[in-house]
PDB file of C-alpha atoms in Angstrom:
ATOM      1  CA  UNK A  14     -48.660 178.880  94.921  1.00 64.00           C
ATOM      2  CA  UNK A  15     -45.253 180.646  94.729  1.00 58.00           C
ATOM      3  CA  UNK A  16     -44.463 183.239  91.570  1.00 52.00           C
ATOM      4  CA  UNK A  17     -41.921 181.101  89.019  1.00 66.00           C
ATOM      5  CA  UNK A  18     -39.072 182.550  90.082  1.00 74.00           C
ATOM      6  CA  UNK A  19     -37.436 180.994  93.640  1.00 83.00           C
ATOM      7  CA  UNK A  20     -35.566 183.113  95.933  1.00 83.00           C
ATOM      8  CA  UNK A  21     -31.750 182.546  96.569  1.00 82.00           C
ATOM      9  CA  UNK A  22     -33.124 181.276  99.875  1.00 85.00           C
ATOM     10  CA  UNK A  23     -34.149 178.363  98.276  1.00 89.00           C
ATOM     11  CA  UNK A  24     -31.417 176.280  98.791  1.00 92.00           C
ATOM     12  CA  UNK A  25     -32.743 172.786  99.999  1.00 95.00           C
ATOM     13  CA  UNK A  26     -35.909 170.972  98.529  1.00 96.00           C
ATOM     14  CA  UNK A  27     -38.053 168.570  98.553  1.00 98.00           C
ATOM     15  CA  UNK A  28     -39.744 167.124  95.166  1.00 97.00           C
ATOM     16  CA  UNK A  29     -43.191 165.334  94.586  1.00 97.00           C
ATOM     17  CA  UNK A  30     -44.144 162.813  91.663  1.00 93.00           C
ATOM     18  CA  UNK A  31     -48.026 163.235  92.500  1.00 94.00           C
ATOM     19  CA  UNK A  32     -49.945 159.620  92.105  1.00 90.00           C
ATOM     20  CA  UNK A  33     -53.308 159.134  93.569  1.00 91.00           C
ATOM     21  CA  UNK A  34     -51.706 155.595  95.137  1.00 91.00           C
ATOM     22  CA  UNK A  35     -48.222 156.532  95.672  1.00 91.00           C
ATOM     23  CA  UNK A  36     -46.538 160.181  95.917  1.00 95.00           C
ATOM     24  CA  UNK A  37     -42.660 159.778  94.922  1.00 94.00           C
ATOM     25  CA  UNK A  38     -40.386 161.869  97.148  1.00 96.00           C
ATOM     26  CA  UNK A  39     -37.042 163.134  96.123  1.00 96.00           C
ATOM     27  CA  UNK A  40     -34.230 165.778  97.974  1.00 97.00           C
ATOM     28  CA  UNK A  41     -31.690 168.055  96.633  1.00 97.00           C
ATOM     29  CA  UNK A  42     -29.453 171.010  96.701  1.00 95.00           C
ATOM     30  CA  UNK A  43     -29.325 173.726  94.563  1.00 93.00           C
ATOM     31  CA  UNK A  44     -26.001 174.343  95.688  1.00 91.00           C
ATOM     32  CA  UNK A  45     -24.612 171.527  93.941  1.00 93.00           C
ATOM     33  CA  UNK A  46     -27.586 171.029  91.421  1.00 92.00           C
ATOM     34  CA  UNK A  47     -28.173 167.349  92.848  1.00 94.00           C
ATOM     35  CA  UNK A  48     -30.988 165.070  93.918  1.00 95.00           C
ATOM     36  CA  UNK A  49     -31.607 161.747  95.654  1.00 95.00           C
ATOM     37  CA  UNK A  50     -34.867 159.675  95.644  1.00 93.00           C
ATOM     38  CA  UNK A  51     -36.649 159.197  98.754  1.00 95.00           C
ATOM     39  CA  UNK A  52     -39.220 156.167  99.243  1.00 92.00           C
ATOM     40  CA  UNK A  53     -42.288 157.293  98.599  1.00 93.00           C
ATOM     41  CA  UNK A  54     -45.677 157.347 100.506  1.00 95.00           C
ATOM     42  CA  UNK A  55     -48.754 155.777 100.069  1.00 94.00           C
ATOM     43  CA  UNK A  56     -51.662 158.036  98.947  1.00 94.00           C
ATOM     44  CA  UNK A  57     -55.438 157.332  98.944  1.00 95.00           C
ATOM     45  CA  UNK A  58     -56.561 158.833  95.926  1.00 93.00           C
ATOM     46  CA  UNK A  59     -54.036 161.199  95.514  1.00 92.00           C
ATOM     47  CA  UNK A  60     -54.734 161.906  99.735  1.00 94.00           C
ATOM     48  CA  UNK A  61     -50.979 161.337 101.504  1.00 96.00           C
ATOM     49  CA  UNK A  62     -51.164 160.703 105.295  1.00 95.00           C
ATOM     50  CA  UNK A  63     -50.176 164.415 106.510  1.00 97.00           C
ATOM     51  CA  UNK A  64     -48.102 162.809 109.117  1.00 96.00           C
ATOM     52  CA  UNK A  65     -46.020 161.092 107.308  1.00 97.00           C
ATOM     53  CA  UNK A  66     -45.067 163.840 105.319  1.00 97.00           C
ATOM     54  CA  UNK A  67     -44.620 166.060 107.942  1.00 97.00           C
ATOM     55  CA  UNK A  68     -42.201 163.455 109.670  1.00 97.00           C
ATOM     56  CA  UNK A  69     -40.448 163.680 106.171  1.00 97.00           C
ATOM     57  CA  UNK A  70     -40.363 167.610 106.487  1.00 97.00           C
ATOM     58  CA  UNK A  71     -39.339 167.665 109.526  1.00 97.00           C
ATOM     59  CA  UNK A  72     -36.159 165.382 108.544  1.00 97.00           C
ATOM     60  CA  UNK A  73     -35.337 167.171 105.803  1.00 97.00           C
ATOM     61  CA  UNK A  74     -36.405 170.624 106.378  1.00 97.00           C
ATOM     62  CA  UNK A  75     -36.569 171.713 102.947  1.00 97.00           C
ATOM     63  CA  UNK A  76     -37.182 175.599 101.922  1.00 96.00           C
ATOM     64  CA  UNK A  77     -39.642 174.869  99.275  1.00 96.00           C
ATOM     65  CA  UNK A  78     -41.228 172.178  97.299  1.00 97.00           C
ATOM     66  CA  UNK A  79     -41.205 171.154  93.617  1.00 96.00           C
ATOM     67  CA  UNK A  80     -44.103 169.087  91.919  1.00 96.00           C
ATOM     68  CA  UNK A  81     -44.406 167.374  88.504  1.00 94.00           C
ATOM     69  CA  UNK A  82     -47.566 168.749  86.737  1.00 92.00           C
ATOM     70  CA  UNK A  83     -48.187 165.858  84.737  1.00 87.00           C
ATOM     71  CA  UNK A  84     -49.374 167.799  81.625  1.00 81.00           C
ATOM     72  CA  UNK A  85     -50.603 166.236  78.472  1.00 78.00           C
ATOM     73  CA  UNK A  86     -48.045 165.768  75.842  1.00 74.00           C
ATOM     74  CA  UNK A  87     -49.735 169.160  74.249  1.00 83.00           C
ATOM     75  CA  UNK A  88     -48.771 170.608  77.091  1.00 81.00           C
ATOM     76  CA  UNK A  89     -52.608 171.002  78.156  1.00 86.00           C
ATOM     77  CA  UNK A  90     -53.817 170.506  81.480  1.00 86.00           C
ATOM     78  CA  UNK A  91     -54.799 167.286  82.484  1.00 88.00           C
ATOM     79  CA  UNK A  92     -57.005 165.720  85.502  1.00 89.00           C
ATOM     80  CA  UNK A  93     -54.095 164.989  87.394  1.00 88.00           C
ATOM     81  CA  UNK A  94     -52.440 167.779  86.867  1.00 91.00           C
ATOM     82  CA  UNK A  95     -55.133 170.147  88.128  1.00 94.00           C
ATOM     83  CA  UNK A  96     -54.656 167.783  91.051  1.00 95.00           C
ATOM     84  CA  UNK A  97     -51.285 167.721  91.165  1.00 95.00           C
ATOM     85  CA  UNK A  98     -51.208 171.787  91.610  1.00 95.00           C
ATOM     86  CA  UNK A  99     -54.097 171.360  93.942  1.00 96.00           C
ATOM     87  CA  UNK A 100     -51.817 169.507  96.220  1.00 97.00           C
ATOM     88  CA  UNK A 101     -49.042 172.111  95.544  1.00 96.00           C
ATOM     89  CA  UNK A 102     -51.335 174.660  96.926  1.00 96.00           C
ATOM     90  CA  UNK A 103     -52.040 172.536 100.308  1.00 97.00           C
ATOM     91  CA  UNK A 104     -47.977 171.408 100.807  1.00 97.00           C
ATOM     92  CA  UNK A 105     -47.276 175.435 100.505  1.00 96.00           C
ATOM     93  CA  UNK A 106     -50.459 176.336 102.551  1.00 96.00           C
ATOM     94  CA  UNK A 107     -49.873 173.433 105.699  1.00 97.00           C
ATOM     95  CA  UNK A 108     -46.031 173.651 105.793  1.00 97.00           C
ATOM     96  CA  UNK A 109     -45.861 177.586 105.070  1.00 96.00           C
ATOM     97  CA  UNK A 110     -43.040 177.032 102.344  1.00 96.00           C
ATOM     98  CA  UNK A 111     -43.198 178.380  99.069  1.00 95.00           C
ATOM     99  CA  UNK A 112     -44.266 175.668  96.442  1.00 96.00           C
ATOM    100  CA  UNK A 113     -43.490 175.064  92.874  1.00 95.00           C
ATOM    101  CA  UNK A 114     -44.851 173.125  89.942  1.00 94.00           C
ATOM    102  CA  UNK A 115     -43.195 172.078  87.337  1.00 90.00           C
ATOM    103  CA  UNK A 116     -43.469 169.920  84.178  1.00 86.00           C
ATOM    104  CA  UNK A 117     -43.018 166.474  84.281  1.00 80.00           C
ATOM    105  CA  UNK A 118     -43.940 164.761  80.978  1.00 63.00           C
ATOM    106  CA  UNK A 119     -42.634 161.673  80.565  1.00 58.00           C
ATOM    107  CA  UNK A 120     -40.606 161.797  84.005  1.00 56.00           C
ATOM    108  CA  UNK A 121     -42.081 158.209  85.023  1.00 59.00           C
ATOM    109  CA  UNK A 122     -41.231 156.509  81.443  1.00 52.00           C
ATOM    110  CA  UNK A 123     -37.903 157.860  81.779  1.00 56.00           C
ATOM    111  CA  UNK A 124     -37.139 156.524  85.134  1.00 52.00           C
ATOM    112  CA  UNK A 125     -38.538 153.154  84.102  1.00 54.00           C
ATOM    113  CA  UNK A 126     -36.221 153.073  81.496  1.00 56.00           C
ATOM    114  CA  UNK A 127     -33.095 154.227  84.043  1.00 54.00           C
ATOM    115  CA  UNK A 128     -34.296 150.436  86.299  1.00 53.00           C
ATOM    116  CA  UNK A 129     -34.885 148.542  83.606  1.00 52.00           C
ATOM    117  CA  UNK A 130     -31.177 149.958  81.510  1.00 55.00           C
ATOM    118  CA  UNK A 131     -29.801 149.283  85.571  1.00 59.00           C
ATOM    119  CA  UNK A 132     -31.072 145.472  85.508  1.00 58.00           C
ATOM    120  CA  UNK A 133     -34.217 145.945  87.790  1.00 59.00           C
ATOM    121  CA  UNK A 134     -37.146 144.575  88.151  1.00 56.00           C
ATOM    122  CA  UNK A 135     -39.685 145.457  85.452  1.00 57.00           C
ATOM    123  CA  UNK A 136     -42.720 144.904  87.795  1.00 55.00           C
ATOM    124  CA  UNK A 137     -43.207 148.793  88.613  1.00 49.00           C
ATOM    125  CA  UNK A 138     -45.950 148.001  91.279  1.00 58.00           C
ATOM    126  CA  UNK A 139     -44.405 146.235  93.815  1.00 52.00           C
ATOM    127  CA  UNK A 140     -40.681 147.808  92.853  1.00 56.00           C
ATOM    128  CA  UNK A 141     -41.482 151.726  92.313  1.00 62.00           C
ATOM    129  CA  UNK A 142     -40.207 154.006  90.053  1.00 74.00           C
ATOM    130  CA  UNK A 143     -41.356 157.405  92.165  1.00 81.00           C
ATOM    131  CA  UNK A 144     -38.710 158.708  93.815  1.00 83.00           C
ATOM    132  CA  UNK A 145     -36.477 157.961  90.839  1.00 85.00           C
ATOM    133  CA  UNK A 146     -39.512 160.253  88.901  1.00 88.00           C
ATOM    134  CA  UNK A 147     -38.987 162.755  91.486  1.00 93.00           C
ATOM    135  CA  UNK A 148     -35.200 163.076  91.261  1.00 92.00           C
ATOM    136  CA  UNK A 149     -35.491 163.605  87.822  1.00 91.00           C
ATOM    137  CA  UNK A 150     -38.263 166.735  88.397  1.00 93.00           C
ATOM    138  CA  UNK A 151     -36.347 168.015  90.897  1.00 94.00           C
ATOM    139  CA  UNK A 152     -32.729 167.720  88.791  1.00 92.00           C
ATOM    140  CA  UNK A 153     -34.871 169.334  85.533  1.00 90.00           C
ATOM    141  CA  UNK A 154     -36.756 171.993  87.652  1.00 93.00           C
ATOM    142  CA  UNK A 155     -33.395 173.136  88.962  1.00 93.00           C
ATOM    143  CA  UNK A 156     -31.278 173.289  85.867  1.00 90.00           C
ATOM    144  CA  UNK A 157     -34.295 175.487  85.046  1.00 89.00           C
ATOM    145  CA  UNK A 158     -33.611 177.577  87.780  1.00 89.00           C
ATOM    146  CA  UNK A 159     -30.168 177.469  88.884  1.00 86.00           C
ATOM    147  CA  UNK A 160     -28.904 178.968  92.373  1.00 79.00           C
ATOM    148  CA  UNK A 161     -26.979 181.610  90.581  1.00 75.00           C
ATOM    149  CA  UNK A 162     -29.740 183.032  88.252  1.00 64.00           C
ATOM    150  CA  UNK A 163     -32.425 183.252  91.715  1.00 55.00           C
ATOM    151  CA  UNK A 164     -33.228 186.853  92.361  1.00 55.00           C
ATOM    152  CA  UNK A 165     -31.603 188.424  94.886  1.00 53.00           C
ATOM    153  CA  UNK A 166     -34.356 190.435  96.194  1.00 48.00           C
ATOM    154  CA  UNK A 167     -37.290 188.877  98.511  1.00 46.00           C
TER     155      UNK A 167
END
């Protein structure tokens, strides 16, 4: 996995809500500090289809990813957040971008609570919350690290 700090190279991303059943995809800009959900992919436990995603990549071609680490609200690691990193490690080692992880506590409440404040549907399995879980650790991972404080070496 990547050091903390991103590059100023790192200009487009792509973000991951890690779920052993569904994987929540969001994109953004640093440039403008802004995220949009993408629908997200079916996982078998925790497994995404490789294709898919690289379909996705390919679209999008980000220059790093960002992925919630679900951490316990101690800030401990958890289960799935040792395999949330784990599948940091393989997105940065099979697409050869830099990867970062980055806290996500409470990400899914809060984007339950954006559909259900919207109007939406409050059955969350057939109506998912991911991408919108996504967008929101993409938009917090990169008001944590802002285009214009990046190094400027690398």
């Amino acid at each position: 996995m990547s050091s903390p700090a991103p590059s100023v190279r790192v200009k487009t991303l792509l973000a991951f809500d890690f779920g052993t059943q569904r994987i929540g995809i969001a994109t953004g800009q640093r440039i403008t500090a802004t995220a949009r959900p993408l629908n997200p992919i079916k996982a078998r436990d925790g497994v995404p289809d490789w294709d898919v995603l690289q379909r996705i990549i390919d679209e999008w071609q980000p220059d790093a990813f960002v992925v919630g680490l679900p951490l316990n609200m101690d800030g401990t690691a958890s289960d799935m957040s040792r395999r949330a990193k784990k599948f940091a490690g393989r997105l940065e080692g099979r697409f050869h971008r830099p990867s970062f992880t980055h806290d996500e506590r409470l990400s899914s409440y809060e984007a339950k609570g954006m559909v259900i404040a919207q109007g939406g549907s409050r059955d969350f399995g057939n109506n998912s919350v991911d991408g919108i879980a996504a967008q929101l650790i993409l938009e917090s991972w990169m008001a944590a690290w802002p285009l214009n404080a990046a190094p400027a070496h690398e």
